[in-house]
mmCIF file of C-alpha atoms and ligand atoms in Angstrom:
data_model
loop_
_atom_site.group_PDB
_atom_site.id
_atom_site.type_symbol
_atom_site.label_atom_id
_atom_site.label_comp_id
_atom_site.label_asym_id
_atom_site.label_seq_id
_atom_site.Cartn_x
_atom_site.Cartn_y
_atom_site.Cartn_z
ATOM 1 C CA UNK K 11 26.232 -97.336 95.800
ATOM 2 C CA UNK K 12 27.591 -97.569 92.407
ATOM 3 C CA UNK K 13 26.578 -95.848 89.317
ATOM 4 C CA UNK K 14 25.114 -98.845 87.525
ATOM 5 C CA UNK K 15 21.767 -98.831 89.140
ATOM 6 C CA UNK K 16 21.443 -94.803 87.974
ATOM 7 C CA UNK K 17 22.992 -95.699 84.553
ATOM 8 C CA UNK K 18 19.964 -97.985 83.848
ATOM 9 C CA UNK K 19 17.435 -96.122 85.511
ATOM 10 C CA UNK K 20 18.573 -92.989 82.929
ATOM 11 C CA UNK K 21 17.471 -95.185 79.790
ATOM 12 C CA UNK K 22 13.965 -94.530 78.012
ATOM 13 C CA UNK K 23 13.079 -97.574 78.586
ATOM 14 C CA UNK K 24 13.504 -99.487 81.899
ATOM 15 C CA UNK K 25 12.814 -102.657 80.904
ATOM 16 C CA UNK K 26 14.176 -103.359 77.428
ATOM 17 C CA UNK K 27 18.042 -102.033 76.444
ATOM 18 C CA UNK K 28 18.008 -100.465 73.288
ATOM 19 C CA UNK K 29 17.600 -102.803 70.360
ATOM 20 C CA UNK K 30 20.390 -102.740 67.883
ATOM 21 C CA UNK K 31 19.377 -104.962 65.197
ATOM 22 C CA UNK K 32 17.423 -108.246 64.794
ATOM 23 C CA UNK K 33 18.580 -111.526 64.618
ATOM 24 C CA UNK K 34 18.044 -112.590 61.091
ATOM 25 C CA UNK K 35 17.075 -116.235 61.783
ATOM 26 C CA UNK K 36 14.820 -116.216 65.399
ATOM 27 C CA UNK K 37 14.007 -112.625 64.687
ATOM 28 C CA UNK K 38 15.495 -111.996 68.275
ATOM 29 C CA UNK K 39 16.086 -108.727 69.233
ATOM 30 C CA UNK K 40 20.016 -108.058 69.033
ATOM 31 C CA UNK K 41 20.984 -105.725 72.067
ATOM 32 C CA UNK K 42 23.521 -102.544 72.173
ATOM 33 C CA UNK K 43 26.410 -104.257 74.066
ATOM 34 C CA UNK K 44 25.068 -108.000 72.966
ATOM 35 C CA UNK K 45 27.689 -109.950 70.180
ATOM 36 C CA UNK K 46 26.619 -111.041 67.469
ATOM 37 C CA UNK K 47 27.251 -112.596 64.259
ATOM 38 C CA UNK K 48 28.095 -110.680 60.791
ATOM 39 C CA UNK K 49 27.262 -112.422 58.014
ATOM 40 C CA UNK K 50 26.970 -111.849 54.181
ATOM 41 C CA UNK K 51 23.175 -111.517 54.328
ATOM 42 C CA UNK K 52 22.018 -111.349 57.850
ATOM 43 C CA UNK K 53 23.114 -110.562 61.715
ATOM 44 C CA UNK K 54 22.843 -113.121 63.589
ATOM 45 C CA UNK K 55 22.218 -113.805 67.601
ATOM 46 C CA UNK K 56 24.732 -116.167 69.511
ATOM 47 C CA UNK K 57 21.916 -118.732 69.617
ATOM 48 C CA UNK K 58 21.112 -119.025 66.459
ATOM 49 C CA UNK K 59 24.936 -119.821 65.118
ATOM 50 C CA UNK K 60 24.919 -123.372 66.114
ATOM 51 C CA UNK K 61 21.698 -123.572 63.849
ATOM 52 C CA UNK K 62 23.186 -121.572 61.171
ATOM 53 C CA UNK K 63 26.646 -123.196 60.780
ATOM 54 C CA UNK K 64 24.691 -126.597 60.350
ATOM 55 C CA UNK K 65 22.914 -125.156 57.289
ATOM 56 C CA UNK K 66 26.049 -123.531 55.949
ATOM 57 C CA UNK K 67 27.876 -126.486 56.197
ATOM 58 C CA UNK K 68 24.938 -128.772 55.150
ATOM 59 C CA UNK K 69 27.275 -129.904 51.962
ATOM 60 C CA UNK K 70 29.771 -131.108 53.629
ATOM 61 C CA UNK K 71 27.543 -132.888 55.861
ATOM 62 C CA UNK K 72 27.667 -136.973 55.038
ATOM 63 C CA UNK K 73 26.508 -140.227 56.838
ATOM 64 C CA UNK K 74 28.895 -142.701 57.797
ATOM 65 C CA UNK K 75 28.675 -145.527 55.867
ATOM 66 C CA UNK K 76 30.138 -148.694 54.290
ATOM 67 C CA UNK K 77 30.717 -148.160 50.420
ATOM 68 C CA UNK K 78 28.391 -149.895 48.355
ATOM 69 C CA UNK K 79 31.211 -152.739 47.249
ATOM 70 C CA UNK K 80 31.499 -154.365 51.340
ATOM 71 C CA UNK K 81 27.605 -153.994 52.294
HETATM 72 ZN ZN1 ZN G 10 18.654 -115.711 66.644
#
């Protein structure tokens, strides 16, 4: 057998790997081991970043449409 099964069963906690931080948009728990996302004012989990980059980006969001002088 390998070691992995002892590794785990060695932790405090069985169930849950140690939290390292919290997400700073879900509130999801951020995992030792887990990415995540640096930024100026929060950490952020890899499923919030879609979500995020919208908002950060929100100004340079724009509809697509005709300028006023052809409609
Ligand atoms: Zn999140």
């Amino acid at each position: 057998m390998m070691q992995k099964q002892r590794a785990s069963r060695r932790s405090k906690d069985r169930q849950q790997a140690a939290v390292f931080a919290y997400c700073g948009l879900c509130g999801g728990e951020i995992y030792l081991g887990q990415l995540y996302y640096e930024m100026d004012d929060r950490l952020l989990c890899p499923e919030c970043l879609p979500e995020y980059a919208k908002s950060y980006f929100l100004s340079r969001q724009r509809t697509a449409m005709l300028p006023e002088w052809m409609a």
